[in-house]
Structure formats: C-alpha cells, structure tokens
Amino acid sequence: VSRPDHAGRLARAARELGDGDLDALVVGPSTDMRYLVGHAPRPTERLTLLVVRSGEEPALLVPELERALAESSPAAGVAELRVWRDGEDPFALAARELRGASRVAVGERLWAVHVLGLQRAVPSAAFVDAGPLMGRLRVVKDEDELDALRRAARAADATFVALRGTRLAARSEREVAGELGRLLVEHGHDRADFTIVASGPNAASPHHEPGGRRLVEGDAVVLDFGGELGGYFSDVSRTVVVGGPPDGFVEAYDLVRQAQQAAFEAVRPGVAASDVDAAARSVIEAAGLGHAFIHRTGHGIGLDVHEPPYLVAGNDEPLVAGMTFSVEPGVYLEGRFGVRIEDIVVVTADGGERLNEAPRDLAVF
Ligand code: ZN
Ligand code: ZN
C-alpha cells in the first residue's frame, strides 16, 4: 500500500495560491483536508482549521481534545499543530496564522459559523471560494487513487451480480435497499453510502428514497448504489425489470443504453465536459425524449461521490487524462417508469475506460 504524497499536495496548493493572487487557503474537516494532510476529523462546532500559505509551514489548528487524533495522523508530519483549549478563542489563533492576508480562499465545507468567526477575526481580508483551486488539485487522479476507484467499482459490480441471483418480486424497496447495503460491504466496501431502489412509477424520480412499496410484475426498477472503499467511492446504476417490462420500456432502455455508449465514446483528452453531455443528450433528443432527460450526464468522483468535473451544458473545461466521472444519462416518464444506466469512466491517454463492467443487458428478475 503506497502513501499519498501530502507534502507534494500542500506544496502544489501553495503554488496555486500565488498563481491565483491569494494569500492563504483555509480548509475545515472535509475531503479537502483529507486530500491535503490525510486527516479529517468529524466536523463539529469546535474549530479545526488547516491554514496553507506560500513560503510558510502549513498550520493545523486543533482543539486540545482532538490533539492525540491529529498527532497520530499523517497531518503531524506535514503541518505544525496549533492546539487550543476550550475557553480560548480559536479565531484569535487563526487570525495570527492569517496575519497580513488580504485574500483568503475558504474550503467549501467549512461551516458557516466558522467562516463568520474568521471574518470577524480578520475584518480586513476578503474571503473567496476555494472550490476552483481545490478542484484543480483533486480533479486529476494519480495511480493510487485510480486503483482505489477501480477496486470500489469492482466491488459495486459484484454487488449487482450478487443481487441478480435473488428474487425481487414482493419485496419492498426498503428491503432491497437494505440488501444492497449489506452486499456492498460483503463485496469489499468499508461502508455503504447510498442505495436508491426506485420501482414502478417511483423510478421516474431520479433521487427517490426507497420506501414501503412492494415490487410487482411489470415494474421497471432503478438501482443506484455505492459505497466507500479506502476513502474512495463507487457509484453505479442499473435499471432492471420484474417480469414483463411496462409498455414503451424496452425502447426507452435501448435508447438510454445507446446514449450512455455515445457519451462514453465521446470521452477523450481535450474534449469539453459539455460535449460528453451533448453526446448523450443528442441521442435522446433525436428520439423525441429530450424533455425526459432531466439531469446532467455525469459528475466527477473520488474522495467525494459528487465532485468536479461536472458533465453539464456550459462546462467547457477540457477533459484531461486521469479525470474520473460518472456517465449516467436517464429518461424519466412521470407516472410510468424511469431508466438510468451509470458507469464510472476514467479518461485515458487516448479515450476513456469504464471502471464498471456490471452487465448492461436488460436484467429480468
Ligand atoms: Zn449513481
Ligand atoms: Zn452518479
């Protein structure tokens, strides 16, 4: 098992600050913090804050009761720990780290109460969104990250294959979701993260919460599930049918499958993210169902399930080898059914590679 190069990531962050006319980067407990220093305690009302500045040792402010946790993490090797105790003002400590800074980039997941505290403590500084900077750092995955994503994708595929050996008729969405959660862990995930089971008319709602509805013959069922493995996520969708498919379903399924393939084939370095979205969308629009494809084609995936790059109209960011994202077009017909097919894809030197290979032929339960 190789170790992430946290010192290298911090050095790159410091360089990016200079390029962006920024004096400091502040990040709270989050995947950004884990990416930079290998430590991400649970975010709470007590301030934990990583401060990165060009030409200075990174500082990690930690509450005394989480000092041991920080000291035993990789963060201790790459950042100076600045410990504060209950009763002290952590924002005064942060203000010392931010002395002289006029533009401070703030991690997206730093709690609002902490941003407000920093603004009061450093009133002369402008606080701006660190999302673009962190996105540039995280969007291209290294080999170790790709290995982790590959393992997670395989575990999700194995989960689907295992589910295919079971019966779905007469079970509730919630029961099937529970089984998916168990299978995700059984096949190697550290934990399940989400398990969408949307049956019959519920499948027309892309983020349906599994409920008490029992699956019956004639249902299309959207299964969209994933978990965390070694800090990285899986995310796969397959749409299946119980018994005979509903009217119009087979045509819609074939269409979504074609759209997903067209988007996959559009993936290569230099192509705009929006062009991958357009590749899927044009197939569905040509069949007259453009109105029923109600979401973007995909999202980046890594330490977060949803992260840049987003495959969406208007995002002209060019794809770069090592980017990882979902390709998941769908069609949703209210009151009838939904279809979504989703794989994680990595941009290679000359195209794309699917990390998911769970069968895409229509599975009948
Ligand atoms: Zn998904
Ligand atoms: Zn997804």
CSV table of C-alpha atoms and ligand atoms in Angstrom, one decimal:
chain,number,residue,atom,x,y,z
A,1,VAL,CA,0.0,0.0,0.0
A,2,SER,CA,1.5,3.3,-1.0
A,3,ARG,CA,1.0,6.5,0.8
A,4,PRO,CA,-0.4,9.7,-0.6
A,5,ASP,CA,2.2,12.5,-1.1
A,6,HIS,CA,0.7,15.0,1.3
A,7,ALA,CA,3.8,17.2,1.3
A,8,GLY,CA,3.6,17.4,-2.5
A,9,ARG,CA,-0.1,18.2,-2.5
A,10,LEU,CA,0.4,21.0,0.1
A,11,ALA,CA,3.3,22.4,-2.0
A,12,ARG,CA,1.1,22.4,-5.1
A,13,ALA,CA,-1.7,24.2,-3.1
A,14,ALA,CA,0.8,26.9,-2.0
A,15,ARG,CA,1.9,27.4,-5.6
A,16,GLU,CA,-1.7,27.6,-6.8
A,17,LEU,CA,-2.3,30.3,-4.2
A,18,GLY,CA,0.4,32.5,-5.8
A,19,ASP,CA,-1.0,31.9,-9.3
A,20,GLY,CA,-4.4,32.9,-8.1
A,21,ASP,CA,-3.4,36.1,-6.3
A,22,LEU,CA,-4.5,34.5,-3.0
A,23,ASP,CA,-2.6,34.9,0.4
A,24,ALA,CA,-4.0,31.8,2.2
A,25,LEU,CA,-6.1,28.7,1.9
A,26,VAL,CA,-8.2,27.7,4.9
A,27,VAL,CA,-9.9,24.3,5.0
A,28,GLY,CA,-12.1,22.7,7.6
A,29,PRO,CA,-12.6,19.0,8.3
A,30,SER,CA,-13.6,17.6,4.9
A,31,THR,CA,-12.3,15.6,2.0
A,32,ASP,CA,-10.3,18.6,1.0
A,33,MET,CA,-8.5,18.3,4.4
A,34,ARG,CA,-8.1,14.6,4.0
A,35,TYR,CA,-6.6,15.1,0.5
A,36,LEU,CA,-4.1,17.7,1.7
A,37,VAL,CA,-2.9,16.2,5.0
A,38,GLY,CA,-4.5,12.8,5.4
A,39,HIS,CA,-6.6,13.8,8.4
A,40,ALA,CA,-10.3,14.7,8.6
A,41,PRO,CA,-11.9,14.5,12.0
A,42,ARG,CA,-15.7,14.8,12.2
A,43,PRO,CA,-16.7,18.5,11.7
A,44,THR,CA,-18.1,20.0,14.9
A,45,GLU,CA,-18.7,23.4,16.5
A,46,ARG,CA,-15.1,23.4,17.7
A,47,LEU,CA,-12.8,24.9,15.1
A,48,THR,CA,-10.4,22.6,13.3
A,49,LEU,CA,-8.6,24.5,10.5
A,50,LEU,CA,-5.8,23.9,8.1
A,51,VAL,CA,-4.1,27.1,7.0
A,52,VAL,CA,-1.8,26.9,3.9
A,53,ARG,CA,0.3,29.9,2.9
A,54,SER,CA,3.1,30.3,0.4
A,55,GLY,CA,6.6,30.2,1.9
A,56,GLU,CA,5.3,29.0,5.4
A,57,GLU,CA,4.9,25.7,7.1
A,58,PRO,CA,1.2,24.7,6.9
A,59,ALA,CA,-0.6,25.0,10.2
A,60,LEU,CA,-3.4,22.8,11.6
A,61,LEU,CA,-5.4,24.3,14.4
A,62,VAL,CA,-6.9,21.6,16.6
A,63,PRO,CA,-8.9,21.6,19.8
A,64,GLU,CA,-7.0,20.0,22.7
A,65,LEU,CA,-9.3,17.0,23.0
A,66,GLU,CA,-8.5,16.1,19.4
A,67,ARG,CA,-4.8,16.7,19.7
A,68,ALA,CA,-4.0,12.9,20.0
A,69,LEU,CA,-6.1,12.2,17.0
A,70,ALA,CA,-4.2,14.8,14.9
A,71,GLU,CA,-0.8,13.7,16.3
A,72,SER,CA,-1.3,10.1,15.2
A,73,SER,CA,-2.4,11.1,11.7
A,74,PRO,CA,-0.2,11.9,8.7
A,75,ALA,CA,-1.0,15.6,9.3
A,76,ALA,CA,1.5,15.7,12.1
A,77,GLY,CA,4.3,15.0,9.6
A,78,VAL,CA,3.3,17.8,7.2
A,79,ALA,CA,1.7,20.6,9.3
A,80,GLU,CA,2.5,22.4,12.5
A,81,LEU,CA,-0.1,21.6,15.1
A,82,ARG,CA,-1.6,24.6,16.9
A,83,VAL,CA,-3.6,23.4,19.8
A,84,TRP,CA,-6.3,25.5,21.5
A,85,ARG,CA,-8.3,24.7,24.6
A,86,ASP,CA,-12.0,25.2,25.4
A,87,GLY,CA,-12.3,28.7,26.8
A,88,GLU,CA,-9.7,30.1,24.5
A,89,ASP,CA,-10.6,31.9,21.3
A,90,PRO,CA,-9.6,29.8,18.3
A,91,PHE,CA,-10.4,32.6,15.9
A,92,ALA,CA,-7.7,34.8,17.5
A,93,LEU,CA,-5.3,31.9,16.9
A,94,ALA,CA,-6.5,31.7,13.3
A,95,ALA,CA,-6.1,35.5,12.9
A,96,ARG,CA,-2.4,35.1,13.9
A,97,GLU,CA,-1.9,32.5,11.1
A,98,LEU,CA,-3.7,34.8,8.7
A,99,ARG,CA,-1.8,38.0,9.6
A,100,GLY,CA,-1.3,40.3,6.6
A,101,ALA,CA,-3.5,38.2,4.4
A,102,SER,CA,-5.9,40.2,2.2
A,103,ARG,CA,-7.4,37.4,0.1
A,104,VAL,CA,-8.2,34.1,1.7
A,105,ALA,CA,-9.6,31.1,-0.1
A,106,VAL,CA,-12.1,29.2,2.0
A,107,GLY,CA,-12.9,25.4,1.6
A,108,GLU,CA,-16.4,24.8,0.5
A,109,ARG,CA,-17.2,22.6,3.5
A,110,LEU,CA,-16.0,24.9,6.3
A,111,TRP,CA,-19.1,25.5,8.4
A,112,ALA,CA,-20.7,28.9,8.0
A,113,VAL,CA,-20.3,29.6,11.7
A,114,HIS,CA,-16.5,29.2,11.4
A,115,VAL,CA,-16.3,31.4,8.2
A,116,LEU,CA,-18.3,34.1,10.1
A,117,GLY,CA,-15.8,33.8,13.0
A,118,LEU,CA,-12.9,34.2,10.7
A,119,GLN,CA,-14.5,37.2,9.0
A,120,ARG,CA,-14.9,38.9,12.4
A,121,ALA,CA,-11.3,38.0,13.5
A,122,VAL,CA,-9.7,39.2,10.2
A,123,PRO,CA,-12.0,42.0,9.1
A,124,SER,CA,-9.6,43.4,6.5
A,125,ALA,CA,-9.4,40.2,4.5
A,126,ALA,CA,-11.7,39.2,1.6
A,127,PHE,CA,-12.8,35.6,1.8
A,128,VAL,CA,-13.3,33.8,-1.5
A,129,ASP,CA,-14.4,30.3,-2.6
A,130,ALA,CA,-11.5,27.8,-2.7
A,131,GLY,CA,-13.6,25.4,-4.7
A,132,PRO,CA,-11.9,26.1,-8.1
A,133,LEU,CA,-8.4,25.8,-6.5
A,134,MET,CA,-9.2,22.5,-4.7
A,135,GLY,CA,-10.9,21.3,-7.9
A,136,ARG,CA,-7.7,21.9,-9.9
A,137,LEU,CA,-5.7,19.9,-7.3
A,138,ARG,CA,-8.1,17.0,-7.0
A,139,VAL,CA,-9.6,16.6,-10.4
A,140,VAL,CA,-6.8,14.5,-12.0
A,141,LYS,CA,-6.3,11.3,-10.1
A,142,ASP,CA,-2.9,9.6,-9.5
A,143,GLU,CA,-2.3,5.9,-10.0
A,144,ASP,CA,-3.1,5.0,-6.3
A,145,GLU,CA,-6.3,7.0,-6.5
A,146,LEU,CA,-7.3,5.2,-9.7
A,147,ASP,CA,-6.5,1.8,-8.1
A,148,ALA,CA,-8.8,2.7,-5.2
A,149,LEU,CA,-11.6,3.8,-7.6
A,150,ARG,CA,-11.1,0.7,-9.6
A,151,ARG,CA,-11.4,-1.6,-6.5
A,152,ALA,CA,-14.6,0.3,-5.4
A,153,ALA,CA,-16.1,-0.1,-8.9
A,154,ARG,CA,-15.4,-3.8,-8.9
A,155,ALA,CA,-17.0,-4.2,-5.5
A,156,ALA,CA,-20.1,-2.4,-6.7
A,157,ASP,CA,-20.3,-4.5,-9.9
A,158,ALA,CA,-20.0,-7.7,-7.7
A,159,THR,CA,-22.9,-6.3,-5.6
A,160,PHE,CA,-25.1,-6.1,-8.7
A,161,VAL,CA,-24.2,-9.5,-9.9
A,162,ALA,CA,-25.0,-10.9,-6.4
A,163,LEU,CA,-28.3,-9.2,-6.4
A,164,ARG,CA,-29.1,-10.7,-9.7
A,165,GLY,CA,-29.1,-14.1,-8.1
A,166,THR,CA,-32.0,-13.1,-5.8
A,167,ARG,CA,-35.8,-12.6,-6.3
A,168,LEU,CA,-37.2,-9.0,-6.2
A,169,ALA,CA,-40.9,-9.6,-6.6
A,170,ALA,CA,-43.0,-8.9,-3.5
A,171,ARG,CA,-40.0,-7.4,-1.6
A,172,SER,CA,-40.3,-3.7,-0.6
A,173,GLU,CA,-37.9,-1.1,-1.9
A,174,ARG,CA,-36.6,-0.6,1.6
A,175,GLU,CA,-35.8,-4.3,1.9
A,176,VAL,CA,-34.0,-4.4,-1.4
A,177,ALA,CA,-32.0,-1.2,-0.4
A,178,GLY,CA,-31.0,-3.0,2.8
A,179,GLU,CA,-29.8,-6.0,0.9
A,180,LEU,CA,-27.8,-3.7,-1.5
A,181,GLY,CA,-26.2,-2.1,1.5
A,182,ARG,CA,-25.2,-5.4,3.0
A,183,LEU,CA,-23.9,-6.7,-0.3
A,184,LEU,CA,-21.8,-3.5,-0.8
A,185,VAL,CA,-19.9,-4.3,2.4
A,186,GLU,CA,-19.8,-8.0,1.8
A,187,HIS,CA,-18.1,-7.4,-1.5
A,188,GLY,CA,-15.3,-5.1,-0.1
A,189,HIS,CA,-16.6,-1.7,0.7
A,190,ASP,CA,-15.8,-0.2,4.1
A,191,ARG,CA,-19.3,1.1,4.2
A,192,ALA,CA,-22.4,1.6,2.0
A,193,ASP,CA,-23.1,5.2,1.2
A,194,PHE,CA,-26.4,5.2,-0.7
A,195,THR,CA,-28.8,2.7,-2.1
A,196,ILE,CA,-31.6,4.0,-4.3
A,197,VAL,CA,-34.3,1.5,-5.2
A,198,ALA,CA,-37.0,3.2,-7.2
A,199,SER,CA,-39.7,0.9,-8.5
A,200,GLY,CA,-42.6,1.3,-10.9
A,201,PRO,CA,-43.7,4.9,-11.1
A,202,ASN,CA,-41.2,5.8,-8.4
A,203,ALA,CA,-38.4,5.2,-10.9
A,204,ALA,CA,-39.4,8.5,-12.6
A,205,SER,CA,-37.9,10.3,-9.6
A,206,PRO,CA,-34.1,10.1,-10.0
A,207,HIS,CA,-33.3,10.5,-6.3
A,208,HIS,CA,-36.3,8.5,-4.9
A,209,GLU,CA,-35.9,7.5,-1.3
A,210,PRO,CA,-36.7,3.7,-1.0
A,211,GLY,CA,-39.9,3.2,0.8
A,212,GLY,CA,-42.5,0.5,1.6
A,213,ARG,CA,-43.7,0.0,-2.0
A,214,ARG,CA,-43.5,-3.7,-2.9
A,215,LEU,CA,-42.1,-4.7,-6.3
A,216,VAL,CA,-44.6,-6.3,-8.6
A,217,GLU,CA,-44.5,-7.9,-12.1
A,218,GLY,CA,-44.3,-5.2,-14.7
A,219,ASP,CA,-42.1,-2.9,-12.7
A,220,ALA,CA,-39.0,-1.2,-14.0
A,221,VAL,CA,-36.6,-0.7,-11.1
A,222,VAL,CA,-33.8,1.8,-11.0
A,223,LEU,CA,-31.0,0.6,-8.7
A,224,ASP,CA,-28.3,3.3,-8.0
A,225,PHE,CA,-25.9,2.5,-5.2
A,226,GLY,CA,-22.4,3.0,-4.0
A,227,GLY,CA,-20.1,2.9,-1.0
A,228,GLU,CA,-16.7,4.0,0.3
A,229,LEU,CA,-13.6,1.8,-0.1
A,230,GLY,CA,-10.2,3.1,1.2
A,231,GLY,CA,-11.7,6.7,1.1
A,232,TYR,CA,-12.8,6.5,-2.5
A,233,PHE,CA,-16.3,5.9,-3.8
A,234,SER,CA,-18.2,3.7,-6.1
A,235,ASP,CA,-21.4,4.8,-7.9
A,236,VAL,CA,-23.3,2.6,-10.3
A,237,SER,CA,-26.8,2.4,-11.7
A,238,ARG,CA,-28.6,-0.4,-13.5
A,239,THR,CA,-32.3,-0.5,-14.4
A,240,VAL,CA,-33.9,-3.9,-14.3
A,241,VAL,CA,-37.4,-5.2,-14.7
A,242,VAL,CA,-39.6,-7.6,-12.7
A,243,GLY,CA,-41.3,-10.0,-15.0
A,244,GLY,CA,-42.5,-8.4,-18.3
A,245,PRO,CA,-41.5,-4.8,-18.9
A,246,PRO,CA,-44.1,-2.0,-18.9
A,247,ASP,CA,-45.2,-0.5,-22.3
A,248,GLY,CA,-42.6,1.5,-24.0
A,249,PHE,CA,-39.9,0.5,-21.6
A,250,VAL,CA,-37.7,-1.7,-23.8
A,251,GLU,CA,-37.4,1.2,-26.4
A,252,ALA,CA,-36.5,3.7,-23.7
A,253,TYR,CA,-34.0,1.3,-22.2
A,254,ASP,CA,-32.3,0.7,-25.6
A,255,LEU,CA,-32.2,4.5,-26.1
A,256,VAL,CA,-30.6,5.2,-22.7
A,257,ARG,CA,-28.1,2.5,-23.4
A,258,GLN,CA,-27.2,4.0,-26.8
A,259,ALA,CA,-26.9,7.4,-25.2
A,260,GLN,CA,-24.6,6.1,-22.5
A,261,GLN,CA,-22.5,4.4,-25.1
A,262,ALA,CA,-22.3,7.6,-27.2
A,263,ALA,CA,-21.2,9.6,-24.2
A,264,PHE,CA,-18.6,7.0,-23.3
A,265,GLU,CA,-17.2,7.1,-26.8
A,266,ALA,CA,-17.0,10.9,-26.7
A,267,VAL,CA,-14.6,10.7,-23.8
A,268,ARG,CA,-11.0,11.6,-24.6
A,269,PRO,CA,-8.5,14.2,-23.5
A,270,GLY,CA,-9.2,17.7,-24.9
A,271,VAL,CA,-12.9,17.2,-25.4
A,272,ALA,CA,-15.1,19.7,-23.4
A,273,ALA,CA,-17.0,18.2,-20.5
A,274,SER,CA,-20.1,19.7,-22.0
A,275,ASP,CA,-19.5,17.7,-25.2
A,276,VAL,CA,-19.9,14.4,-23.4
A,277,ASP,CA,-23.2,15.7,-22.0
A,278,ALA,CA,-24.2,16.7,-25.6
A,279,ALA,CA,-23.3,13.3,-27.0
A,280,ALA,CA,-25.7,11.6,-24.6
A,281,ARG,CA,-28.4,14.2,-24.9
A,282,SER,CA,-28.4,14.3,-28.7
A,283,VAL,CA,-29.3,10.6,-28.9
A,284,ILE,CA,-32.2,11.1,-26.5
A,285,GLU,CA,-33.4,14.3,-28.2
A,286,ALA,CA,-33.3,12.6,-31.6
A,287,ALA,CA,-35.8,10.1,-30.3
A,288,GLY,CA,-38.1,12.9,-29.0
A,289,LEU,CA,-37.4,12.3,-25.3
A,290,GLY,CA,-35.1,15.2,-24.6
A,291,HIS,CA,-37.7,16.7,-22.2
A,292,ALA,CA,-37.5,13.5,-20.1
A,293,PHE,CA,-33.7,13.6,-19.6
A,294,ILE,CA,-33.9,16.0,-16.6
A,295,HIS,CA,-30.3,16.0,-15.3
A,296,ARG,CA,-26.7,16.4,-16.3
A,297,THR,CA,-24.9,13.4,-17.8
A,298,GLY,CA,-22.4,13.0,-15.0
A,299,HIS,CA,-20.3,14.1,-12.1
A,300,GLY,CA,-16.7,13.6,-11.0
A,301,ILE,CA,-16.0,11.1,-8.3
A,302,GLY,CA,-13.1,10.5,-6.0
A,303,LEU,CA,-12.9,11.3,-2.2
A,304,ASP,CA,-16.4,12.6,-2.7
A,305,VAL,CA,-19.3,10.9,-4.6
A,306,HIS,CA,-20.0,14.2,-6.4
A,307,GLU,CA,-17.1,16.5,-7.2
A,308,PRO,CA,-15.7,18.2,-10.3
A,309,PRO,CA,-15.7,17.8,-13.2
A,310,TYR,CA,-19.4,18.1,-14.0
A,311,LEU,CA,-20.6,16.8,-17.4
A,312,VAL,CA,-23.1,19.5,-18.0
A,313,ALA,CA,-24.1,22.1,-20.6
A,314,GLY,CA,-22.0,25.2,-20.1
A,315,ASN,CA,-18.9,23.5,-18.6
A,316,ASP,CA,-16.3,23.9,-21.4
A,317,GLU,CA,-13.5,22.6,-19.2
A,318,PRO,CA,-11.4,20.2,-21.3
A,319,LEU,CA,-11.0,16.6,-20.2
A,320,VAL,CA,-7.6,15.6,-19.0
A,321,ALA,CA,-6.2,12.0,-18.7
A,322,GLY,CA,-6.7,10.8,-15.1
A,323,MET,CA,-10.1,12.6,-14.6
A,324,THR,CA,-12.8,10.2,-13.3
A,325,PHE,CA,-16.5,10.7,-13.6
A,326,SER,CA,-19.9,9.0,-14.0
A,327,VAL,CA,-21.6,8.7,-17.3
A,328,GLU,CA,-25.3,8.3,-16.4
A,329,PRO,CA,-27.9,9.5,-18.8
A,330,GLY,CA,-31.6,8.8,-17.9
A,331,VAL,CA,-35.1,9.1,-19.1
A,332,TYR,CA,-38.0,9.7,-16.6
A,333,LEU,CA,-41.6,9.4,-17.6
A,334,GLU,CA,-43.9,10.6,-14.8
A,335,GLY,CA,-46.4,8.0,-13.7
A,336,ARG,CA,-44.9,5.3,-15.8
A,337,PHE,CA,-41.2,4.4,-15.3
A,338,GLY,CA,-37.6,5.7,-15.3
A,339,VAL,CA,-34.4,4.4,-16.8
A,340,ARG,CA,-30.8,5.2,-15.8
A,341,ILE,CA,-27.6,3.4,-16.7
A,342,GLU,CA,-24.4,4.6,-15.0
A,343,ASP,CA,-20.8,3.7,-15.1
A,344,ILE,CA,-17.7,5.4,-13.7
A,345,VAL,CA,-15.2,6.3,-16.5
A,346,VAL,CA,-11.6,7.3,-16.4
A,347,VAL,CA,-10.1,9.5,-19.1
A,348,THR,CA,-7.1,7.7,-20.6
A,349,ALA,CA,-4.3,9.0,-22.9
A,350,ASP,CA,-6.5,8.5,-26.0
A,351,GLY,CA,-10.1,7.8,-24.9
A,352,GLY,CA,-12.0,6.5,-21.9
A,353,GLU,CA,-12.0,3.3,-19.8
A,354,ARG,CA,-15.1,2.1,-17.9
A,355,LEU,CA,-14.3,1.1,-14.4
A,356,ASN,CA,-17.7,-0.6,-14.1
A,357,GLU,CA,-18.4,-3.7,-16.1
A,358,ALA,CA,-21.6,-5.0,-14.5
A,359,PRO,CA,-23.7,-6.3,-17.3
A,360,ARG,CA,-25.7,-3.7,-19.2
A,361,ASP,CA,-28.1,-6.1,-20.9
A,362,LEU,CA,-31.6,-5.7,-19.5
A,363,ALA,CA,-31.8,-8.0,-16.5
A,364,VAL,CA,-35.2,-9.6,-15.8
A,365,PHE,CA,-35.9,-10.6,-12.2
B,1,ZN,ZN,-25.4,6.9,-9.0
B,2,ZN,ZN,-23.7,9.2,-10.0
